[in-house]
Amino acid sequence: MKAFRGEILSVPDDPLAAGPEAIRHYEDGLLVVEDGLVLACGPFAALAERFAEAEVEQLQGLIVPGFVDAHVHYPQILRIASHGEQLMTWLERHIFPAEEAFADRAHADEIAAFFLDELLRHGTTSALVFATVHPGSVDALFEAALQRDMRIVSGKVLMDRGPEGLRDDVPSGRADTEALIARWRGRGRLGYAVTPRFVPTSSSEQLADAGALLAAYPDVLMHTHLSENPGEIEFVAGRYPDAADYLDVYDRFGLVGPRSVFAHCVHMSDRALGRMAEAGAGVAFCPTSNLFLGSGLFDLAAADRHQVRVGIGTDVGAGTSLSILHTLGEAYKVCQLRGASLDPFRALHLATAGGARVMGISDKVGSLLPGQEADFVLLDDKATPLLARRCAGAPLHDRLFALQILGDDRAISGTWLRGRRASLHSNGGLT
Ligand SMILES: [Zn+2]
């Protein structure tokens, strides 16, 4: 048994619905861990006697649950910061050529290791990740995640209408997906997501097949993109002129349900948001990506009105940072441009328990509740001279907000997976 003593903060429930009761803060707290699971979490004074036999490690900083990145593309990481385009031309010019390289398993292995170490360095312990069309790209990511004991959900991309060199077909897409599910089911903390890239790159037959896969495997997610960019939406409307909207296309193929995660959802009608809420589907809000590609401003207040589940995605390589702290700072600004104010405690909830809920893993991670896996991060509000001055003597609300506006990987003192401090494996990571 091991215990960590320090300032602890978690936000298991959405403060929007649950109010201030949702916030659990222990200025001098104790997090007790046994066999990788949280045994207890509360004030040190209340727990110290009960767990007197635990080996206690004192941590300087703010302990929060490990971050959950609800949408990110590992094969795009080296194309981050590619200049000049909006979605469709950015894909063609920068992204599709980069993804072709993942036919080479050695390349996939190298990038997967680098990517996962970068996630850990930024405090992210769970993620829903796009691979490429190549099944080997999933094997590479899952092997590296297994080695690190991370909670990663991913899947082979289905794209039978993709560009030359990145195209599968309906039978091979299905066979590769089923083989990957069989190969990785129940191993480590991995999960599978049926992953049609988006409507423009799949035929109706393939979308129908993806719906059949989702129905046939009750333990997998469905992960795709929705209503990101006006040009993309126009393309989809042209192909399905009788659909009510973009979401309706996914719906007619059985792809809208409680295990569905849709990245972006920037341009959504009330009908579509209402349908998502009714189906229990989740959104990955990706502010840095939406700003970078000029896609538009996600309307969090509208999603809230319909009670749609929301998590936070970095969406690297269109996103501009793997830092969830930085991404929350940009989420705040996007909400400001929509006339709303994102509370820092709620932002932390969306990036931890909220994202876990979207991914269907909220019983496992995201809140530091007893029985959950002890994935956590130590935040340093003195990481830079300016942060230190801004946070000195400030109340928790202000320190947490300053970390989101001024913080990034520099503010991550350490990342723990199931109670063990993460060590980084790849050459590109920390030593
Ligand atoms: Zn994406």
Coordinates of C-alpha atoms and ligand atoms in Angstrom, one line a residue:
M1 CA 0.0 0.0 0.0
K2 CA 1.3 3.4 -0.9
A3 CA -0.1 6.9 -0.2
F4 CA 0.5 10.3 -1.6
R5 CA 0.2 13.4 0.6
G6 CA -0.4 16.9 -0.8
E7 CA -3.0 19.3 -2.1
I8 CA -5.6 17.3 -4.0
L9 CA -8.3 18.5 -6.4
S10 CA -10.8 16.5 -8.4
V11 CA -14.2 17.3 -10.1
P12 CA -16.1 14.0 -10.5
D13 CA -19.4 15.6 -11.5
D14 CA -20.2 18.5 -13.8
P15 CA -20.4 21.6 -11.7
L16 CA -22.9 23.0 -14.2
A17 CA -25.4 20.4 -12.9
A18 CA -24.1 19.5 -9.5
G19 CA -23.0 23.0 -8.3
P20 CA -20.0 23.6 -6.0
E21 CA -20.6 20.2 -4.4
A22 CA -18.9 18.7 -7.4
I23 CA -15.6 20.1 -6.4
R24 CA -13.5 17.9 -4.1
H25 CA -10.5 19.8 -2.7
Y26 CA -8.2 18.8 0.2
E27 CA -5.6 21.3 1.0
D28 CA -3.7 18.7 2.9
G29 CA -5.0 15.5 1.3
L30 CA -4.1 11.8 1.2
L31 CA -4.5 9.6 -1.8
V32 CA -4.1 5.9 -0.8
V33 CA -3.3 3.4 -3.5
E34 CA -3.3 -0.3 -3.5
D35 CA -2.7 -2.6 -6.5
G36 CA -2.9 0.5 -8.8
L37 CA -6.4 1.4 -7.5
V38 CA -7.5 4.3 -5.3
L39 CA -8.3 2.9 -1.9
A40 CA -9.2 6.2 -0.3
C41 CA -8.9 9.9 -1.1
G42 CA -9.6 12.7 1.4
P43 CA -8.2 14.9 4.1
F44 CA -4.9 13.7 5.6
A45 CA -6.2 14.3 9.1
A46 CA -9.2 12.0 8.5
L47 CA -7.3 9.2 6.8
A48 CA -3.8 9.1 8.4
E49 CA -4.7 6.9 11.3
R50 CA -6.7 4.4 9.2
F51 CA -3.8 4.0 6.7
A52 CA -0.9 4.3 9.2
E53 CA 0.9 1.3 7.6
A54 CA 1.0 2.9 4.2
E55 CA 4.3 4.3 2.9
V56 CA 3.6 8.0 2.4
E57 CA 5.2 10.2 -0.3
Q58 CA 4.9 13.9 0.1
L59 CA 4.2 15.7 -3.2
Q60 CA 4.7 19.5 -3.6
G61 CA 2.1 20.9 -6.0
L62 CA -1.5 20.3 -6.9
I63 CA -2.6 16.6 -7.5
V64 CA -5.4 16.3 -10.1
P65 CA -6.7 13.3 -12.1
G66 CA -4.7 12.4 -15.2
F67 CA -6.0 14.3 -18.2
V68 CA -8.2 12.6 -20.8
D69 CA -7.7 13.6 -24.5
A70 CA -10.9 12.7 -26.2
H71 CA -9.6 13.2 -29.7
V72 CA -6.1 13.2 -31.1
H73 CA -4.3 11.7 -34.2
Y74 CA -0.9 10.1 -33.4
P75 CA 0.2 9.8 -37.0
Q76 CA -0.1 13.5 -37.5
I77 CA 2.1 14.6 -34.7
L78 CA 5.1 15.6 -36.9
R79 CA 2.8 17.6 -39.2
I80 CA 1.7 19.9 -36.4
A81 CA 2.1 23.6 -37.3
S82 CA 1.6 23.1 -41.1
H83 CA 0.9 26.5 -42.6
G84 CA -1.9 28.0 -44.7
E85 CA -4.9 25.8 -45.3
Q86 CA -8.4 24.9 -44.2
L87 CA -9.6 21.4 -43.5
M88 CA -9.9 19.7 -46.9
T89 CA -6.8 21.1 -48.5
W90 CA -4.8 20.8 -45.3
L91 CA -5.7 17.0 -45.3
E92 CA -4.6 16.6 -48.9
R93 CA -1.4 18.7 -48.8
H94 CA -0.1 17.9 -45.3
I95 CA -1.8 15.0 -43.7
F96 CA -2.5 12.2 -46.2
P97 CA 1.2 12.1 -47.3
A98 CA 2.2 11.8 -43.6
E99 CA -0.3 9.0 -43.0
E100 CA 1.0 7.0 -46.0
A101 CA 4.3 6.5 -44.2
F102 CA 2.5 4.4 -41.6
A103 CA 2.4 1.5 -44.0
D104 CA 5.9 1.0 -42.6
R105 CA 5.6 -0.7 -39.2
A106 CA 9.0 0.5 -38.0
H107 CA 8.0 4.1 -38.6
A108 CA 4.7 3.5 -36.8
D109 CA 6.5 2.1 -33.8
E110 CA 8.9 5.0 -33.6
I111 CA 6.1 7.7 -33.8
A112 CA 3.8 5.8 -31.4
A113 CA 6.5 5.7 -28.8
F114 CA 7.3 9.4 -29.2
F115 CA 3.6 10.3 -29.2
L116 CA 2.7 8.4 -26.0
D117 CA 5.8 9.8 -24.1
E118 CA 4.7 13.3 -25.2
L119 CA 1.2 12.6 -23.9
L120 CA 2.6 11.5 -20.5
R121 CA 5.0 14.5 -20.4
H122 CA 1.9 16.7 -20.8
G123 CA 0.0 14.9 -18.1
T124 CA -2.4 12.9 -20.3
T125 CA -3.0 9.4 -19.1
S126 CA -6.0 8.3 -21.2
A127 CA -6.8 9.2 -24.9
L128 CA -9.1 8.3 -27.8
V129 CA -6.6 8.2 -30.7
F130 CA -6.9 8.1 -34.5
A131 CA -4.4 5.7 -36.1
T132 CA -4.2 5.4 -39.9
V133 CA -5.9 3.0 -42.4
H134 CA -3.0 0.5 -41.8
P135 CA -3.8 -2.1 -39.2
G136 CA -0.1 -2.1 -38.3
S137 CA -0.5 1.5 -37.1
V138 CA -2.9 0.3 -34.4
D139 CA -0.7 -2.6 -33.4
A140 CA 2.2 -0.1 -33.0
L141 CA 0.2 2.2 -30.8
F142 CA -1.3 -0.6 -28.7
E143 CA 2.0 -2.3 -28.1
A144 CA 3.6 1.0 -27.0
A145 CA 0.6 1.8 -24.8
L146 CA 0.7 -1.7 -23.2
Q147 CA 4.4 -1.2 -22.5
R148 CA 3.6 2.1 -20.7
D149 CA 0.3 0.8 -19.0
M150 CA -1.7 3.7 -20.5
R151 CA -5.5 3.7 -21.1
I152 CA -5.7 4.1 -24.8
V153 CA -8.6 3.6 -27.2
S154 CA -7.9 3.5 -30.9
G155 CA -8.8 1.7 -34.2
K156 CA -7.9 1.2 -37.8
V157 CA -9.3 4.1 -39.9
L158 CA -11.9 3.0 -42.4
M159 CA -11.7 5.0 -45.6
D160 CA -12.6 3.2 -48.8
R161 CA -13.0 6.6 -50.6
G162 CA -9.7 7.9 -49.4
P163 CA -6.9 9.0 -51.6
E164 CA -4.7 6.6 -53.6
G165 CA -2.4 4.8 -51.2
L166 CA -4.7 5.3 -48.1
R167 CA -7.7 3.4 -49.3
D168 CA -9.2 0.2 -48.0
D169 CA -12.3 -1.5 -49.2
V170 CA -15.4 -2.8 -47.4
P171 CA -14.3 -6.4 -46.9
S172 CA -10.7 -5.6 -45.9
G173 CA -11.8 -2.8 -43.6
R174 CA -14.1 -5.2 -41.8
A175 CA -11.6 -8.1 -41.7
D176 CA -8.8 -5.9 -40.4
T177 CA -11.1 -4.3 -37.8
E178 CA -12.3 -7.7 -36.5
A179 CA -8.8 -9.1 -36.4
L180 CA -7.6 -6.1 -34.4
I181 CA -10.5 -6.4 -32.0
A182 CA -9.7 -10.1 -31.5
R183 CA -6.0 -9.5 -31.1
W184 CA -6.2 -6.7 -28.5
R185 CA -9.4 -7.4 -26.6
G186 CA -8.8 -7.6 -22.8
R187 CA -5.1 -6.7 -23.0
G188 CA -3.8 -4.0 -20.5
R189 CA -6.0 -1.0 -20.4
L190 CA -6.7 -0.9 -24.2
G191 CA -10.0 -0.4 -25.9
Y192 CA -11.1 -0.5 -29.6
A193 CA -13.0 2.1 -31.6
V194 CA -14.5 1.5 -35.0
T195 CA -13.1 4.5 -36.8
P196 CA -14.6 5.7 -40.1
R197 CA -12.5 8.9 -40.8
F198 CA -15.6 10.9 -41.8
V199 CA -18.4 10.8 -44.3
P200 CA -16.4 12.2 -47.3
T201 CA -13.9 9.3 -47.2
S202 CA -16.3 6.3 -46.8
S203 CA -18.9 4.9 -49.2
S204 CA -22.4 4.3 -47.9
E205 CA -21.6 0.5 -47.9
Q206 CA -18.6 1.1 -45.6
L207 CA -20.6 3.4 -43.3
A208 CA -23.3 0.7 -43.1
D209 CA -20.6 -1.9 -42.4
A210 CA -19.2 0.3 -39.6
G211 CA -22.6 0.4 -38.1
A212 CA -22.8 -3.4 -38.3
L213 CA -19.4 -3.7 -36.5
L214 CA -20.6 -1.3 -33.8
A215 CA -23.7 -3.4 -33.2
A216 CA -21.8 -6.7 -33.3
Y217 CA -19.2 -5.7 -30.7
P218 CA -20.9 -4.1 -27.7
D219 CA -17.6 -3.3 -26.0
V220 CA -16.2 -1.0 -28.7
L221 CA -16.6 2.7 -29.3
M222 CA -17.3 4.5 -32.6
H223 CA -15.0 7.5 -33.2
T224 CA -15.3 9.9 -36.1
H225 CA -15.5 13.6 -37.1
L226 CA -18.7 15.7 -37.5
S227 CA -19.5 19.1 -38.8
E228 CA -16.1 20.6 -38.5
N229 CA -15.7 22.9 -41.5
P230 CA -18.3 24.6 -43.9
G231 CA -16.6 23.1 -47.0
E232 CA -16.8 19.6 -45.6
I233 CA -20.4 20.0 -44.5
E234 CA -21.3 21.2 -48.1
F235 CA -19.6 18.1 -49.5
V236 CA -21.7 15.8 -47.3
A237 CA -24.9 17.6 -48.0
G238 CA -24.2 17.2 -51.8
R239 CA -23.7 13.5 -51.4
Y240 CA -26.8 13.0 -49.1
P241 CA -29.2 15.6 -50.3
D242 CA -32.2 14.0 -48.5
A243 CA -30.4 13.8 -45.1
A244 CA -31.7 16.3 -42.4
D245 CA -28.1 17.2 -41.6
Y246 CA -24.6 15.7 -41.4
L247 CA -25.4 13.8 -38.1
D248 CA -28.4 12.3 -39.8
V249 CA -26.0 10.6 -42.3
Y250 CA -24.2 8.8 -39.5
D251 CA -27.6 8.1 -37.9
R252 CA -29.0 6.3 -40.9
F253 CA -26.0 3.9 -40.8
G254 CA -26.5 3.1 -37.1
L255 CA -23.5 5.1 -36.0
V256 CA -25.2 7.5 -33.5
G257 CA -25.5 5.9 -30.0
P258 CA -24.1 6.0 -26.4
R259 CA -20.7 4.6 -27.6
S260 CA -20.3 7.2 -30.3
V261 CA -17.7 10.1 -30.0
F262 CA -17.8 12.9 -32.6
A263 CA -14.9 15.3 -32.8
H264 CA -15.7 19.0 -33.4
C265 CA -19.5 19.5 -33.9
V266 CA -18.8 23.2 -34.6
H267 CA -21.8 23.8 -36.9
M268 CA -24.7 22.1 -35.3
S269 CA -28.5 22.6 -35.5
D270 CA -30.7 22.2 -32.5
R271 CA -32.1 19.1 -34.1
A272 CA -28.7 17.5 -34.3
L273 CA -27.7 18.5 -30.7
G274 CA -31.1 17.2 -29.5
R275 CA -30.6 13.9 -31.3
M276 CA -27.1 13.5 -29.9
A277 CA -28.4 14.0 -26.4
E278 CA -31.2 11.6 -27.0
A279 CA -28.7 9.0 -28.3
G280 CA -26.2 9.6 -25.5
A281 CA -23.4 10.4 -28.0
G282 CA -20.5 12.5 -26.9
V283 CA -18.6 15.4 -28.4
A284 CA -14.8 16.1 -28.4
F285 CA -14.4 19.9 -28.2
C286 CA -11.1 20.7 -29.9
P287 CA -10.6 24.5 -29.6
T288 CA -7.0 24.8 -30.8
S289 CA -7.8 22.8 -33.9
N290 CA -10.9 24.8 -34.7
L291 CA -9.0 28.0 -34.4
F292 CA -5.9 26.8 -36.3
L293 CA -7.9 25.6 -39.3
G294 CA -10.4 28.5 -39.1
S295 CA -13.2 25.9 -38.7
G296 CA -15.3 28.0 -36.3
L297 CA -16.3 28.3 -32.7
F298 CA -17.8 25.4 -30.8
D299 CA -21.0 26.4 -29.0
L300 CA -20.6 24.9 -25.5
A301 CA -23.7 26.7 -24.2
A302 CA -25.8 25.1 -26.9
A303 CA -24.4 21.7 -26.2
D304 CA -25.2 22.3 -22.5
R305 CA -28.7 23.4 -23.2
H306 CA -29.3 20.0 -24.9
Q307 CA -27.3 18.2 -22.2
V308 CA -24.9 16.6 -24.7
R309 CA -21.8 15.0 -23.1
V310 CA -18.6 16.9 -23.8
G311 CA -14.9 16.1 -23.5
I312 CA -11.8 18.0 -24.5
G313 CA -9.6 17.0 -27.5
T314 CA -6.3 18.4 -28.6
D315 CA -6.8 17.1 -32.2
V316 CA -3.1 17.3 -33.0
G317 CA -1.9 17.7 -35.8
A318 CA -4.7 20.3 -36.6
G319 CA -4.5 21.1 -32.9
T320 CA -1.5 23.2 -31.8
S321 CA -0.5 21.5 -28.5
L322 CA -0.8 18.2 -26.7
S323 CA -1.2 20.2 -23.5
I324 CA -4.7 19.8 -22.1
L325 CA -3.9 22.8 -19.8
H326 CA -3.2 25.0 -22.8
T327 CA -6.2 23.5 -24.7
L328 CA -8.4 24.6 -21.7
G329 CA -7.1 28.1 -22.0
E330 CA -8.1 28.1 -25.7
A331 CA -11.5 26.6 -24.8
Y332 CA -12.0 29.5 -22.4
K333 CA -11.3 32.0 -25.3
V334 CA -13.6 30.2 -27.7
C335 CA -16.4 30.4 -25.1
Q336 CA -15.7 34.1 -24.6
L337 CA -16.1 34.7 -28.3
R338 CA -19.5 32.9 -28.0
G339 CA -20.4 35.2 -25.1
A340 CA -20.0 32.6 -22.3
S341 CA -17.5 32.1 -19.5
L342 CA -16.0 28.7 -18.9
D343 CA -15.4 28.1 -15.2
P344 CA -11.9 26.7 -14.4
F345 CA -13.3 23.9 -12.2
R346 CA -15.8 22.9 -14.9
A347 CA -13.0 23.0 -17.5
L348 CA -11.0 20.6 -15.3
H349 CA -14.0 18.3 -15.1
L350 CA -14.4 18.3 -18.9
A351 CA -10.7 17.4 -19.3
T352 CA -10.9 14.5 -16.7
A353 CA -14.2 12.9 -15.6
G354 CA -16.1 14.5 -18.5
G355 CA -13.8 13.1 -21.1
A356 CA -13.8 9.7 -19.4
R357 CA -17.6 9.7 -19.5
V358 CA -17.5 10.5 -23.3
M359 CA -15.1 7.5 -23.7
G360 CA -17.2 5.2 -21.5
I361 CA -14.4 4.8 -19.0
S362 CA -15.6 7.0 -16.2
D363 CA -15.9 4.0 -13.8
K364 CA -12.2 3.5 -14.3
V365 CA -10.5 6.9 -14.4
G366 CA -11.0 10.6 -14.2
S367 CA -12.1 11.3 -10.6
L368 CA -9.7 9.7 -8.1
L369 CA -12.7 8.0 -6.5
P370 CA -12.2 4.8 -4.5
G371 CA -12.0 1.8 -6.8
Q372 CA -10.7 3.9 -9.8
E373 CA -7.3 3.5 -11.3
A374 CA -4.8 5.8 -9.7
D375 CA -3.8 7.9 -12.7
F376 CA -2.9 11.4 -11.6
V377 CA -0.8 14.4 -12.4
L378 CA 1.2 16.8 -10.2
L379 CA 0.7 20.4 -11.3
D380 CA 3.3 23.1 -10.5
D381 CA 1.9 26.6 -10.2
K382 CA 5.4 27.9 -9.7
A383 CA 6.6 26.4 -13.0
T384 CA 7.5 29.8 -14.5
P385 CA 8.3 33.0 -12.8
L386 CA 5.1 34.6 -14.0
L387 CA 2.9 31.7 -12.9
A388 CA 4.6 31.8 -9.5
R389 CA 3.9 35.5 -9.0
R390 CA 0.4 35.2 -10.3
C391 CA -0.4 32.3 -8.1
A392 CA 1.4 33.4 -4.9
G393 CA -1.3 33.6 -2.2
A394 CA -4.1 33.3 -4.7
P395 CA -7.2 31.2 -4.0
L396 CA -7.6 27.8 -5.7
H397 CA -10.0 29.1 -8.4
D398 CA -7.5 31.7 -9.5
R399 CA -4.5 29.3 -9.4
L400 CA -6.4 26.7 -11.5
F401 CA -7.4 29.4 -14.0
A402 CA -3.8 30.7 -14.2
L403 CA -2.6 27.2 -14.9
Q404 CA -5.0 26.9 -17.8
I405 CA -4.1 30.3 -19.3
L406 CA -0.4 30.3 -18.6
G407 CA 0.4 26.6 -18.1
D408 CA 1.5 23.8 -20.5
D409 CA 4.0 20.9 -20.2
R410 CA 6.2 23.1 -18.0
A411 CA 3.5 22.9 -15.3
I412 CA 3.5 19.1 -15.2
S413 CA 5.9 18.0 -12.4
G414 CA 5.0 14.3 -12.9
T415 CA 2.5 11.8 -14.2
W416 CA 1.5 8.6 -12.4
L417 CA -0.2 5.6 -13.9
R418 CA -1.9 3.2 -11.5
G419 CA 0.1 4.8 -8.7
R420 CA 3.5 4.4 -10.4
R421 CA 5.4 7.4 -11.7
A422 CA 5.6 7.2 -15.5
S423 CA 9.0 6.7 -17.0
L424 CA 9.4 7.8 -20.6
H425 CA 10.8 5.3 -23.1
S426 CA 11.4 6.9 -26.5
N427 CA 14.5 8.9 -27.4
G428 CA 12.4 12.0 -28.1
G429 CA 11.0 12.1 -24.6
L430 CA 12.4 13.3 -21.3
T431 CA 15.3 11.5 -19.7
Ligands
ZN1 ZN -9.4 14.9 -35.9

